[in-house]
Coordinates of C-alpha atoms in Angstrom, one line a residue:
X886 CA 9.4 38.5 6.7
X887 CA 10.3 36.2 9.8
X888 CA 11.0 32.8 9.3
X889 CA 8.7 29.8 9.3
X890 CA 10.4 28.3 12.3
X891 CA 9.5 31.9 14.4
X892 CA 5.9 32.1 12.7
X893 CA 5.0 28.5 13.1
X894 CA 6.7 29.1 17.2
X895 CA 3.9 32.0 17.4
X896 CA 1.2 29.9 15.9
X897 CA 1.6 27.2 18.3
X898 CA 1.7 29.4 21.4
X899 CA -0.7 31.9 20.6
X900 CA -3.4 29.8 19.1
X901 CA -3.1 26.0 20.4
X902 CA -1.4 26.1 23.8
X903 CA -2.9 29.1 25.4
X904 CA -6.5 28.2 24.1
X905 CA -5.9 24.5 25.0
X906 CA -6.3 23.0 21.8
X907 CA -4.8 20.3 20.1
X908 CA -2.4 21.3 17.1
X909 CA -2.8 17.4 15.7
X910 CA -6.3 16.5 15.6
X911 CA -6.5 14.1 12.8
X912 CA -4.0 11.8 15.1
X913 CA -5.6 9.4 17.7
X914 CA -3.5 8.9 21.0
X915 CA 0.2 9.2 20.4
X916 CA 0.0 12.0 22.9
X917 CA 4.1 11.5 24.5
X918 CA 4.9 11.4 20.3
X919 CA 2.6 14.7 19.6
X920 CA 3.9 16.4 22.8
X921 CA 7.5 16.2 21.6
X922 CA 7.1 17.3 18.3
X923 CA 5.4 20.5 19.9
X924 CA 8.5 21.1 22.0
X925 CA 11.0 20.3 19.1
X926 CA 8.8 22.9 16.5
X927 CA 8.9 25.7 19.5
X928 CA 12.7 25.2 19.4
X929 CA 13.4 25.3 16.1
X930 CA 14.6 21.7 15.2
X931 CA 13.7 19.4 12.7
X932 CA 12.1 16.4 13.3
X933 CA 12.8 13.1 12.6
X934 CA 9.6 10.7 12.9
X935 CA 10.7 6.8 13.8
X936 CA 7.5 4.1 13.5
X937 CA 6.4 1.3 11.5
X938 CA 3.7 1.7 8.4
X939 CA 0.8 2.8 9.3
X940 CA 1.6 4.6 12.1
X941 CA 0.5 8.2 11.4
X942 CA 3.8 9.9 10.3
X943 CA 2.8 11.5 7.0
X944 CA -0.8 12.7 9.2
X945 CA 1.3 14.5 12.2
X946 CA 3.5 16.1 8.8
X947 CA 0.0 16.8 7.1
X948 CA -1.2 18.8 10.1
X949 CA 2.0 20.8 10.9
X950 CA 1.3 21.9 7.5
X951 CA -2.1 22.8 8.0
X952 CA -1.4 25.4 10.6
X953 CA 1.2 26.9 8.6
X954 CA -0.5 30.8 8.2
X955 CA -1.1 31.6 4.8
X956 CA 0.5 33.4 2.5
X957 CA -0.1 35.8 -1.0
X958 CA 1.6 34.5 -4.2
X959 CA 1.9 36.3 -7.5
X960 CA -0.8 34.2 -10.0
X961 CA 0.8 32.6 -13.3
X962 CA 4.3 32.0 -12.1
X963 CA 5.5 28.7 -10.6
X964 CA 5.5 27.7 -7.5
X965 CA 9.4 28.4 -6.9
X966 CA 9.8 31.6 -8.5
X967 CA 10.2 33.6 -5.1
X968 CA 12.2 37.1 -5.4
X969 CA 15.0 36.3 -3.2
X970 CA 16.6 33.5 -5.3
X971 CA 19.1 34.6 -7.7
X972 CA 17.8 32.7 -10.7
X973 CA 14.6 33.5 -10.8
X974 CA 13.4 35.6 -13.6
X975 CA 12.9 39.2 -13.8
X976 CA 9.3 38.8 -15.6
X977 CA 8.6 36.8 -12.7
X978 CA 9.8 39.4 -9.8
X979 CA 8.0 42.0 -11.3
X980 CA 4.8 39.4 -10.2
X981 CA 5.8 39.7 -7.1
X982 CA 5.6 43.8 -7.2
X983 CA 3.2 44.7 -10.0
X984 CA 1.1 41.3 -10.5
X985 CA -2.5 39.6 -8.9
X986 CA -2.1 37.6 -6.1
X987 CA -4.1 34.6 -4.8
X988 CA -3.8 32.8 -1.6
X989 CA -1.7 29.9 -0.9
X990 CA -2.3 27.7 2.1
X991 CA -0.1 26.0 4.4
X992 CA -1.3 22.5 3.4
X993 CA -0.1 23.7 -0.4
X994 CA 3.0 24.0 0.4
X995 CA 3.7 20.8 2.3
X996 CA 6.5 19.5 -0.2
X997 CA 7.0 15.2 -0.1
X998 CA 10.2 13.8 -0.9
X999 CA 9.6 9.7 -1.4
X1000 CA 12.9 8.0 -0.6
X1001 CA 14.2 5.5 -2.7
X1002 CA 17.1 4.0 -3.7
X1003 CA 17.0 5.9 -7.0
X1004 CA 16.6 9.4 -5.8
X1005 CA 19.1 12.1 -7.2
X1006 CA 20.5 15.2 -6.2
X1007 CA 19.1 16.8 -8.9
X1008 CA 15.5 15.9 -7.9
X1009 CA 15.8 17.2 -4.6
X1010 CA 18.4 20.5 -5.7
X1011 CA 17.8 21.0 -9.4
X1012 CA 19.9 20.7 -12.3
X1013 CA 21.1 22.5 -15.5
X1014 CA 18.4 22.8 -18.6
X1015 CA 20.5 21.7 -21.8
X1016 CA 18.5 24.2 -24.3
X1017 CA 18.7 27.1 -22.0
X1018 CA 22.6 26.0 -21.5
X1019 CA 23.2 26.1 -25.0
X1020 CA 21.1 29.3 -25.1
X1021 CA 22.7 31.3 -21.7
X1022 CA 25.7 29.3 -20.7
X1023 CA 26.5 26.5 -18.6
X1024 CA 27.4 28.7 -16.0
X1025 CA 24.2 31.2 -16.0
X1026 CA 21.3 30.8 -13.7
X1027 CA 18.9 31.1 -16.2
X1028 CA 20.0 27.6 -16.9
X1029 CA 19.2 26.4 -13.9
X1030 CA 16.2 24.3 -13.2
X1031 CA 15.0 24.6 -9.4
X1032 CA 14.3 20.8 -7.4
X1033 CA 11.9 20.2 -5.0
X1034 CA 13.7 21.5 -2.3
X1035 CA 12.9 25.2 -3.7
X1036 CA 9.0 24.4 -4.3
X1037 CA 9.4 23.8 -0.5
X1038 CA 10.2 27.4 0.8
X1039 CA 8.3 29.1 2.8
X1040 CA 6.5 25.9 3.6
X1041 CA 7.5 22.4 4.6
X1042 CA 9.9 20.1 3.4
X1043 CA 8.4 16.4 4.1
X1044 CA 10.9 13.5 3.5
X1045 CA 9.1 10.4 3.5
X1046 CA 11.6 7.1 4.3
X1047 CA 14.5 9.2 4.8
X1048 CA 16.4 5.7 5.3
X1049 CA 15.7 4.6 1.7
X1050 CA 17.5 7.2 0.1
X1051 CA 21.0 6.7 -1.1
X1052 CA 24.5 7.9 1.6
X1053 CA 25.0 10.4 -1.1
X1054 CA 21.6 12.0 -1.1
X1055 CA 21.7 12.2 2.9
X1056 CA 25.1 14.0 2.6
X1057 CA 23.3 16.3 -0.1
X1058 CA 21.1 17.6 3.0
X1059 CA 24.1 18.1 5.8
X1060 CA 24.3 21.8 4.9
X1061 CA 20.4 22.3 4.5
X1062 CA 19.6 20.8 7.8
X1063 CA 22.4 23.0 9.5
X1064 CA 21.9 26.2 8.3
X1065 CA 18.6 26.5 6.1
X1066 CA 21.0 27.1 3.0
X1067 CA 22.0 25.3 -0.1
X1068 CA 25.2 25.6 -2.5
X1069 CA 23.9 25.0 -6.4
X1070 CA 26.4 23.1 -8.0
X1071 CA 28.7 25.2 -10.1
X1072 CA 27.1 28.7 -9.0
X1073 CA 29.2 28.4 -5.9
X1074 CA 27.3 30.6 -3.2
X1075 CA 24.5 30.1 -0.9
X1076 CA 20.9 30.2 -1.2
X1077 CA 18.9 30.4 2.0
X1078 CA 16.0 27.8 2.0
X1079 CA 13.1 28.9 4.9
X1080 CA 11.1 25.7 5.4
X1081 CA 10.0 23.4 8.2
X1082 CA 12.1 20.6 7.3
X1083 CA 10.4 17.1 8.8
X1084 CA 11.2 13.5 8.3
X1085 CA 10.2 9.9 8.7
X1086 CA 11.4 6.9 8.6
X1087 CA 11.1 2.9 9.2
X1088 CA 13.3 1.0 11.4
X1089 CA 16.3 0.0 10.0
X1090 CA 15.4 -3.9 9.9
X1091 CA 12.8 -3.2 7.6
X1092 CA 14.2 -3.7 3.9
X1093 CA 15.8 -1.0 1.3
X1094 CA 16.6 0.6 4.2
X1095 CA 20.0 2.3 4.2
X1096 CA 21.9 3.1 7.6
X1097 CA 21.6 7.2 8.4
X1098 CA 24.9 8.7 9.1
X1099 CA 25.6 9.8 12.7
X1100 CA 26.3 13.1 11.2
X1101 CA 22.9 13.3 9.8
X1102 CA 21.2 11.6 12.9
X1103 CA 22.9 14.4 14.9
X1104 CA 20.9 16.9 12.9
X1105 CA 17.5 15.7 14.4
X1106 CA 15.2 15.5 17.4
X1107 CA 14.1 12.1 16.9
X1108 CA 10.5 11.0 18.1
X1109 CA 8.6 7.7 17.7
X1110 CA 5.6 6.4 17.5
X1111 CA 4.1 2.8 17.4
X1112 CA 0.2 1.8 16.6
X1113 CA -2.3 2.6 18.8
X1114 CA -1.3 1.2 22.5
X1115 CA -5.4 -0.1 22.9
X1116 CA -8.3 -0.8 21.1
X1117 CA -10.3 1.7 22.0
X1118 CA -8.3 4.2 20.5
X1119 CA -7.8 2.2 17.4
X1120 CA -11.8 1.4 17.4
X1121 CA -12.1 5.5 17.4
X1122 CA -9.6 5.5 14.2
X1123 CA -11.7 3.3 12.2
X1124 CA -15.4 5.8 13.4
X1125 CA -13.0 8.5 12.0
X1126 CA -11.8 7.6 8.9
X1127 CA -13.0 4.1 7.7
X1128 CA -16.0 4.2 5.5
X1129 CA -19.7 2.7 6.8
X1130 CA -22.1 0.8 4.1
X1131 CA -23.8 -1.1 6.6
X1132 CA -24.3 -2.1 10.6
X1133 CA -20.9 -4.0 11.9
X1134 CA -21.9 -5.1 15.3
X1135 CA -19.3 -3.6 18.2
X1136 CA -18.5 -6.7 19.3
X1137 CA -17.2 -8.1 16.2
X1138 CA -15.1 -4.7 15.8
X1139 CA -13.7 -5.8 19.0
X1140 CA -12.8 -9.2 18.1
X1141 CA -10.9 -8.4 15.2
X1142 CA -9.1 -5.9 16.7
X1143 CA -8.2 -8.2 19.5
X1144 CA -7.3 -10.0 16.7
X1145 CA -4.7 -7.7 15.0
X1146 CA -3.0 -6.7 18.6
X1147 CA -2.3 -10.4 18.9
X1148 CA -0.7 -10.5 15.8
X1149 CA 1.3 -7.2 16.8
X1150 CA 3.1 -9.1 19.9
X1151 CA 3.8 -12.0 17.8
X1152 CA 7.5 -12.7 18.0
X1153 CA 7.0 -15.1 14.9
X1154 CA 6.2 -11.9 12.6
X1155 CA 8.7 -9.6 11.2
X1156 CA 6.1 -7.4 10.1
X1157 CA 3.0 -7.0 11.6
X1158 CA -0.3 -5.7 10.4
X1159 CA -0.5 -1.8 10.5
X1160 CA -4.2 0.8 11.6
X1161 CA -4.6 0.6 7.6
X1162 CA -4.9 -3.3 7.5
X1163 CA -7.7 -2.7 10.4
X1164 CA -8.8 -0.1 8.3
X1165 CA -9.0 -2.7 5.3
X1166 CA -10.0 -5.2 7.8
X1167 CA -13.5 -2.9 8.4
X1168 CA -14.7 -2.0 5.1
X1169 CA -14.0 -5.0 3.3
X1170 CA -16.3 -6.4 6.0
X1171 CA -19.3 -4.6 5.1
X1172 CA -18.9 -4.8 1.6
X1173 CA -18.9 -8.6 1.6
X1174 CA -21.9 -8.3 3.9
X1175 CA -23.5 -6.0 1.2
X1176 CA -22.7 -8.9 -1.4
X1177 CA -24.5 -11.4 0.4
X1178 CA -27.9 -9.0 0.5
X1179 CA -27.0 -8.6 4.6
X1180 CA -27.7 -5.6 6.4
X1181 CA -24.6 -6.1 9.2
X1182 CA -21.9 -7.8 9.1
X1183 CA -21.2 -11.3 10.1
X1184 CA -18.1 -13.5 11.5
X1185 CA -17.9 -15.1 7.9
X1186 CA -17.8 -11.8 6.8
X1187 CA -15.0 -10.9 9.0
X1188 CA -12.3 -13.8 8.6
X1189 CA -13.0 -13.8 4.4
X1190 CA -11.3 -9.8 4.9
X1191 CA -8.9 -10.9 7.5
X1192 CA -7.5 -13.5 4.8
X1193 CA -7.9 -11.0 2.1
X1194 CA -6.6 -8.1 4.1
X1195 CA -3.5 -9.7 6.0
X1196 CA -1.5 -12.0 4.1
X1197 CA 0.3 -9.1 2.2
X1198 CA 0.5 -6.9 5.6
X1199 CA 2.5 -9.4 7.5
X1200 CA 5.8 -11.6 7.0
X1201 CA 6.8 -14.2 8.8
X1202 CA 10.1 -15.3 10.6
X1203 CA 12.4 -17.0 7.6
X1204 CA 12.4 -19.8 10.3
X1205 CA 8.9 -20.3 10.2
X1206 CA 8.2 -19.4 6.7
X1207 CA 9.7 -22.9 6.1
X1208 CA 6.7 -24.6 8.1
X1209 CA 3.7 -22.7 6.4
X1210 CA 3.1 -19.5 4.5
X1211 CA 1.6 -16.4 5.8
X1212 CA -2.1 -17.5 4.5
X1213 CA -2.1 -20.7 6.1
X1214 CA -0.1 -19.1 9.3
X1215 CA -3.5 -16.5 9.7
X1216 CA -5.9 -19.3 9.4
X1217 CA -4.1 -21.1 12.1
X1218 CA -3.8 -18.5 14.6
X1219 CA -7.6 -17.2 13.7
X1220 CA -8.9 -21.1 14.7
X1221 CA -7.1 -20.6 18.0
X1222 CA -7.7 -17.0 18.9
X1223 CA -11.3 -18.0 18.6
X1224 CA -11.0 -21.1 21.1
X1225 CA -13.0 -20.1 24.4
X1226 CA -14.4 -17.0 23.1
X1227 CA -18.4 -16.2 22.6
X1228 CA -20.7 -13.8 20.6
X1229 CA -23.9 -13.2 19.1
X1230 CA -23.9 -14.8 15.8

């Protein structure tokens, strides 16, 4: 069977570029960010996605794995039990000759890996089962216990916050990232892994995040992407995938959103408020509006979800922290962003 890298190059081609079509249609704008992750999937590379919360890294992952073709697997064995590694089970290779098969779609075998500072080797690799050691031996495979990584072949390996995960964990996936192999701990040989491998990660002011390795860094194409550059695009995000109870009037869309890119090139935030605050932002909205027996939203509607919806989504400067919280800092700017501006009650 060819590789996922080669398959998914074919896909891409044959079906999307040729015919026109956009491979990553649940992402608004980002079109430099989407156009370089096509060229770094047609060479092969994995893919290192650089951008604040909120951005739409996890959705671009989501839909490389949704045009992943699908493939037949054997029905009542796990997910990992593939014939070409060496410890899986005989019973479970004769599934793969003799048994039923059902269908198993790209978007099932997208694989996430959470960073965090607690993450082991084992949970990515695998480790040794006590009661089959004690049954086998220490040293047999049939007392090994597959990680993630192996759930992940044949499809793709997500890493979520790559820059939260221990220096020891990032050296754990040198070899993988290389050459699509793994070496199990005492087993000693290599076990080819075939998956799309794809990462993501904050920037490295934000906290828990660790520094990557220029070793690892050199094993990525690196590609970023930042919240929607206007609000039009961002408006089109919200018809998309925010929910709709009740009428809120386009031009108070448009002032909140004004709003929330404001706050975006504020040089007194550290963080600033992400699509899903907007998207928190909108439906909160309406359902206030729905409490007060109203059939469209209002401006009190509005600033009770911007107080509700932001503190928690943005952090202020330490040296302005001291002057006011964030709470009192939204109310603030909110009384002044309104200064000069009309609308329809």
């Amino acid at each position: 069977m060819e590789s996922m890298i080669k398959i998914l190059k074919d896909i891409i081609i044959n079906e999307y570029l040729k015919k026109g079509k956009d491979p990553f249609p649940s992402i608004i704008g980002q079109e430099n960010a989407k156009r370089q992750i096509i060229a770094s999937l047609l060479a092969g590379r994995n893919i290192l996605i650089v951008g604040p919360p909120g951005s739409g890294k996890t959705t671009l992952a989501k839909d490389i794995a949704n045009i992943l073709p699908p493939i037949r697997f054997p029905k009542g064995i796990p997910r990992w039990a593939f014939p070409e590694f060496p410890f899986t089970p005989k019973e479970y290779i004769n599934a793969w000759k003799n048994g039923d098969f059902y269908i198993l779609e790209g978007k099932d075998r997208f694989i996430r890996i959470q960073g965090s500072y607690d993450l082991t080797i084992e949970d990515l690799i695998g480790d040794i089962d006590p009661s089959r050691a004690m049954k086998y031996g220490i040293h047999s495979l049939e007392s090994f216990i597959p990680g993630k990584i192996f759930y992940a072949h044949k499809g793709l390996l997500f890493f979520d916050e790559i820059n939260r995960a221990p220096p020891k964990i990032q050296n754990a996936l040198l070899q993988l990232l290389e050459e699509k192999k793994l070496i199990i701990g005492p087993y000693e040989f290599e076990i080819p892994i075939d998956i799309i491998f794809i990462a993501t990660m904050n920037p490295e002011d934000f906290y828990g995040t660790e520094k990557l390795s220029d070793v690892l860094l050199d094993r990525f194409d690196i590609i970023f992407v930042d919240y929607p550059k206007n609000i039009e695009e961002e408006k089109t995000i919200l018809y998309k995938y925010g929910k709709s109870f009740v009428e809120f009037p386009e031009e108070l869309i448009d002032l909140f959103l004004s709003f929330i890119h404001d706050l975006r090139r504020d040089e007194k935030l550290d963080r600033k408020p992400s699509v899903r605050a907007s998207l928190g932002i909108y439906e909160k909205s309406q359902t206030l509006a729905i409490i007060d027996g109203k059939e469209k939203v209002e401006l009190k509607h509005v600033y009770e979800a911007l107080l509700s919806v932001l503190p928690n989504r943005i952090k202020l400067k330490p040296a302005y922290k001291l002057e006011m919280n964030e709470d009192k800092y939204l109310e603030k700017r909110w009384n002044e962003f309104l200064i000069g501006r009309t609308f329809r009650k």
